[in-house]
PDB file of C-alpha atoms in Angstrom:
ATOM      1  CA  UNK A   1     -52.686  37.772  47.794  1.00 71.00           C
ATOM      2  CA  UNK A   2     -50.774  39.373  50.597  1.00 79.00           C
ATOM      3  CA  UNK A   3     -51.400  38.630  54.247  1.00 88.00           C
ATOM      4  CA  UNK A   4     -52.435  41.275  56.784  1.00 92.00           C
ATOM      5  CA  UNK A   5     -48.917  41.623  58.234  1.00 91.00           C
ATOM      6  CA  UNK A   6     -47.402  42.374  54.821  1.00 87.00           C
ATOM      7  CA  UNK A   7     -50.138  44.880  53.999  1.00 89.00           C
ATOM      8  CA  UNK A   8     -49.489  46.666  57.302  1.00 90.00           C
ATOM      9  CA  UNK A   9     -45.765  46.826  56.495  1.00 87.00           C
ATOM     10  CA  UNK A  10     -46.525  48.260  53.052  1.00 87.00           C
ATOM     11  CA  UNK A  11     -48.876  50.850  54.546  1.00 88.00           C
ATOM     12  CA  UNK A  12     -46.310  51.790  57.196  1.00 88.00           C
ATOM     13  CA  UNK A  13     -43.570  52.178  54.592  1.00 86.00           C
ATOM     14  CA  UNK A  14     -45.741  54.549  52.583  1.00 83.00           C
ATOM     15  CA  UNK A  15     -47.253  56.621  55.393  1.00 87.00           C
ATOM     16  CA  UNK A  16     -44.533  56.701  58.070  1.00 86.00           C
ATOM     17  CA  UNK A  17     -41.228  56.358  56.225  1.00 84.00           C
ATOM     18  CA  UNK A  18     -42.206  57.804  52.811  1.00 82.00           C
ATOM     19  CA  UNK A  19     -40.576  54.770  51.172  1.00 83.00           C
ATOM     20  CA  UNK A  20     -41.413  53.476  47.699  1.00 84.00           C
ATOM     21  CA  UNK A  21     -43.635  50.394  48.003  1.00 86.00           C
ATOM     22  CA  UNK A  22     -42.557  49.054  44.610  1.00 88.00           C
ATOM     23  CA  UNK A  23     -38.955  48.824  45.815  1.00 87.00           C
ATOM     24  CA  UNK A  24     -40.122  47.023  48.947  1.00 86.00           C
ATOM     25  CA  UNK A  25     -42.184  44.525  46.934  1.00 89.00           C
ATOM     26  CA  UNK A  26     -39.238  43.906  44.602  1.00 91.00           C
ATOM     27  CA  UNK A  27     -36.999  43.251  47.608  1.00 89.00           C
ATOM     28  CA  UNK A  28     -39.613  40.932  49.138  1.00 89.00           C
ATOM     29  CA  UNK A  29     -39.909  39.002  45.870  1.00 91.00           C
ATOM     30  CA  UNK A  30     -36.156  38.573  45.604  1.00 92.00           C
ATOM     31  CA  UNK A  31     -35.962  37.492  49.249  1.00 92.00           C
ATOM     32  CA  UNK A  32     -38.720  34.917  48.774  1.00 90.00           C
ATOM     33  CA  UNK A  33     -36.996  33.509  45.679  1.00 92.00           C
ATOM     34  CA  UNK A  34     -33.634  33.322  47.463  1.00 92.00           C
ATOM     35  CA  UNK A  35     -35.156  31.631  50.531  1.00 92.00           C
ATOM     36  CA  UNK A  36     -37.010  29.141  48.342  1.00 92.00           C
ATOM     37  CA  UNK A  37     -33.735  28.306  46.571  1.00 91.00           C
ATOM     38  CA  UNK A  38     -31.874  27.857  49.874  1.00 91.00           C
ATOM     39  CA  UNK A  39     -34.636  25.648  51.312  1.00 92.00           C
ATOM     40  CA  UNK A  40     -34.735  23.715  48.015  1.00 89.00           C
ATOM     41  CA  UNK A  41     -38.422  24.399  47.590  1.00 92.00           C
ATOM     42  CA  UNK A  42     -37.589  25.228  43.996  1.00 88.00           C
ATOM     43  CA  UNK A  43     -34.590  23.752  42.257  1.00 88.00           C
ATOM     44  CA  UNK A  44     -33.372  25.542  39.172  1.00 90.00           C
ATOM     45  CA  UNK A  45     -29.987  25.861  37.547  1.00 89.00           C
ATOM     46  CA  UNK A  46     -27.962  28.947  38.566  1.00 88.00           C
ATOM     47  CA  UNK A  47     -28.104  30.523  35.075  1.00 90.00           C
ATOM     48  CA  UNK A  48     -31.902  30.398  35.122  1.00 91.00           C
ATOM     49  CA  UNK A  49     -31.995  31.870  38.625  1.00 90.00           C
ATOM     50  CA  UNK A  50     -29.686  34.712  37.639  1.00 92.00           C
ATOM     51  CA  UNK A  51     -31.926  35.347  34.628  1.00 94.00           C
ATOM     52  CA  UNK A  52     -34.922  35.687  36.966  1.00 93.00           C
ATOM     53  CA  UNK A  53     -33.069  38.269  39.066  1.00 93.00           C
ATOM     54  CA  UNK A  54     -31.922  40.044  35.909  1.00 95.00           C
ATOM     55  CA  UNK A  55     -35.481  40.245  34.572  1.00 95.00           C
ATOM     56  CA  UNK A  56     -36.784  41.638  37.854  1.00 94.00           C
ATOM     57  CA  UNK A  57     -34.001  44.206  37.899  1.00 94.00           C
ATOM     58  CA  UNK A  58     -34.561  45.202  34.279  1.00 96.00           C
ATOM     59  CA  UNK A  59     -38.278  45.687  34.915  1.00 93.00           C
ATOM     60  CA  UNK A  60     -37.525  47.935  37.876  1.00 92.00           C
ATOM     61  CA  UNK A  61     -35.023  49.972  35.842  1.00 94.00           C
ATOM     62  CA  UNK A  62     -37.640  50.427  33.107  1.00 94.00           C
ATOM     63  CA  UNK A  63     -40.150  51.549  35.736  1.00 91.00           C
ATOM     64  CA  UNK A  64     -37.694  54.150  37.047  1.00 91.00           C
ATOM     65  CA  UNK A  65     -36.979  55.370  33.498  1.00 94.00           C
ATOM     66  CA  UNK A  66     -40.708  55.808  32.854  1.00 92.00           C
ATOM     67  CA  UNK A  67     -41.004  57.661  36.159  1.00 89.00           C
ATOM     68  CA  UNK A  68     -38.187  60.018  35.125  1.00 92.00           C
ATOM     69  CA  UNK A  69     -39.976  60.798  31.857  1.00 91.00           C
ATOM     70  CA  UNK A  70     -43.203  61.602  33.714  1.00 89.00           C
ATOM     71  CA  UNK A  71     -41.455  63.768  36.306  1.00 89.00           C
ATOM     72  CA  UNK A  72     -39.408  65.824  33.833  1.00 89.00           C
ATOM     73  CA  UNK A  73     -41.245  69.006  32.972  1.00 90.00           C
ATOM     74  CA  UNK A  74     -41.200  70.474  29.473  1.00 87.00           C
ATOM     75  CA  UNK A  75     -39.086  73.669  29.483  1.00 92.00           C
ATOM     76  CA  UNK A  76     -41.213  76.820  29.642  1.00 93.00           C
ATOM     77  CA  UNK A  77     -39.272  78.801  26.973  1.00 94.00           C
ATOM     78  CA  UNK A  78     -39.806  75.989  24.459  1.00 94.00           C
ATOM     79  CA  UNK A  79     -43.512  75.867  25.272  1.00 93.00           C
ATOM     80  CA  UNK A  80     -43.788  79.623  24.720  1.00 96.00           C
ATOM     81  CA  UNK A  81     -41.852  79.392  21.445  1.00 96.00           C
ATOM     82  CA  UNK A  82     -44.106  76.619  20.169  1.00 97.00           C
ATOM     83  CA  UNK A  83     -47.209  78.648  21.078  1.00 96.00           C
ATOM     84  CA  UNK A  84     -45.873  81.687  19.221  1.00 97.00           C
ATOM     85  CA  UNK A  85     -44.994  79.621  16.141  1.00 97.00           C
ATOM     86  CA  UNK A  86     -48.447  78.047  16.071  1.00 96.00           C
ATOM     87  CA  UNK A  87     -50.005  81.490  16.324  1.00 96.00           C
ATOM     88  CA  UNK A  88     -47.816  82.745  13.470  1.00 95.00           C
ATOM     89  CA  UNK A  89     -48.797  79.699  11.413  1.00 92.00           C
ATOM     90  CA  UNK A  90     -52.497  80.336  12.029  1.00 92.00           C
ATOM     91  CA  UNK A  91     -52.216  84.004  11.070  1.00 91.00           C
ATOM     92  CA  UNK A  92     -49.830  83.787   8.116  1.00 91.00           C
ATOM     93  CA  UNK A  93     -50.985  80.624   6.349  1.00 89.00           C
ATOM     94  CA  UNK A  94     -54.257  82.100   4.989  1.00 89.00           C
ATOM     95  CA  UNK A  95     -52.410  85.172   3.704  1.00 88.00           C
ATOM     96  CA  UNK A  96     -49.685  83.210   1.922  1.00 88.00           C
ATOM     97  CA  UNK A  97     -52.087  80.642   0.459  1.00 89.00           C
ATOM     98  CA  UNK A  98     -54.418  83.371  -0.832  1.00 87.00           C
ATOM     99  CA  UNK A  99     -51.451  84.943  -2.628  1.00 88.00           C
ATOM    100  CA  UNK A 100     -50.825  81.693  -4.534  1.00 87.00           C
ATOM    101  CA  UNK A 101     -54.407  80.904  -5.575  1.00 86.00           C
ATOM    102  CA  UNK A 102     -56.831  83.185  -7.396  1.00 85.00           C
ATOM    103  CA  UNK A 103     -60.100  81.518  -6.341  1.00 86.00           C
ATOM    104  CA  UNK A 104     -61.503  81.538  -2.843  1.00 84.00           C
ATOM    105  CA  UNK A 105     -62.380  77.844  -3.006  1.00 86.00           C
ATOM    106  CA  UNK A 106     -58.774  76.660  -3.551  1.00 84.00           C
ATOM    107  CA  UNK A 107     -57.465  79.133  -0.980  1.00 84.00           C
ATOM    108  CA  UNK A 108     -59.901  77.832   1.609  1.00 85.00           C
ATOM    109  CA  UNK A 109     -59.209  74.210   0.744  1.00 86.00           C
ATOM    110  CA  UNK A 110     -55.429  74.483   1.042  1.00 82.00           C
ATOM    111  CA  UNK A 111     -55.536  76.676   4.147  1.00 81.00           C
ATOM    112  CA  UNK A 112     -57.673  74.346   6.206  1.00 73.00           C
TER     113      UNK A 112
END
């Protein structure tokens, strides 16, 4: 878990500075890893360490890409066009299908 001091910093970043807490936690994680490497608390080969940083960075980039997809609104003209085409499909399909089939049963079955 996180200690009280860290939680206060996270709350302050969100409320006072309008800063993204995920970026702050990523920075804290990278700082902790770097300090642990310098203090020789953990000893790993440099390629493995760079892979850890790369994985953290790639995860953050994927998070930002997902955020962009959520924040991008669907264009209004396309939404209107789709609604009109669906309406045309609903109105015209029974007429066209009834022209192809002679019985009401087959017309109903292929329309819906």
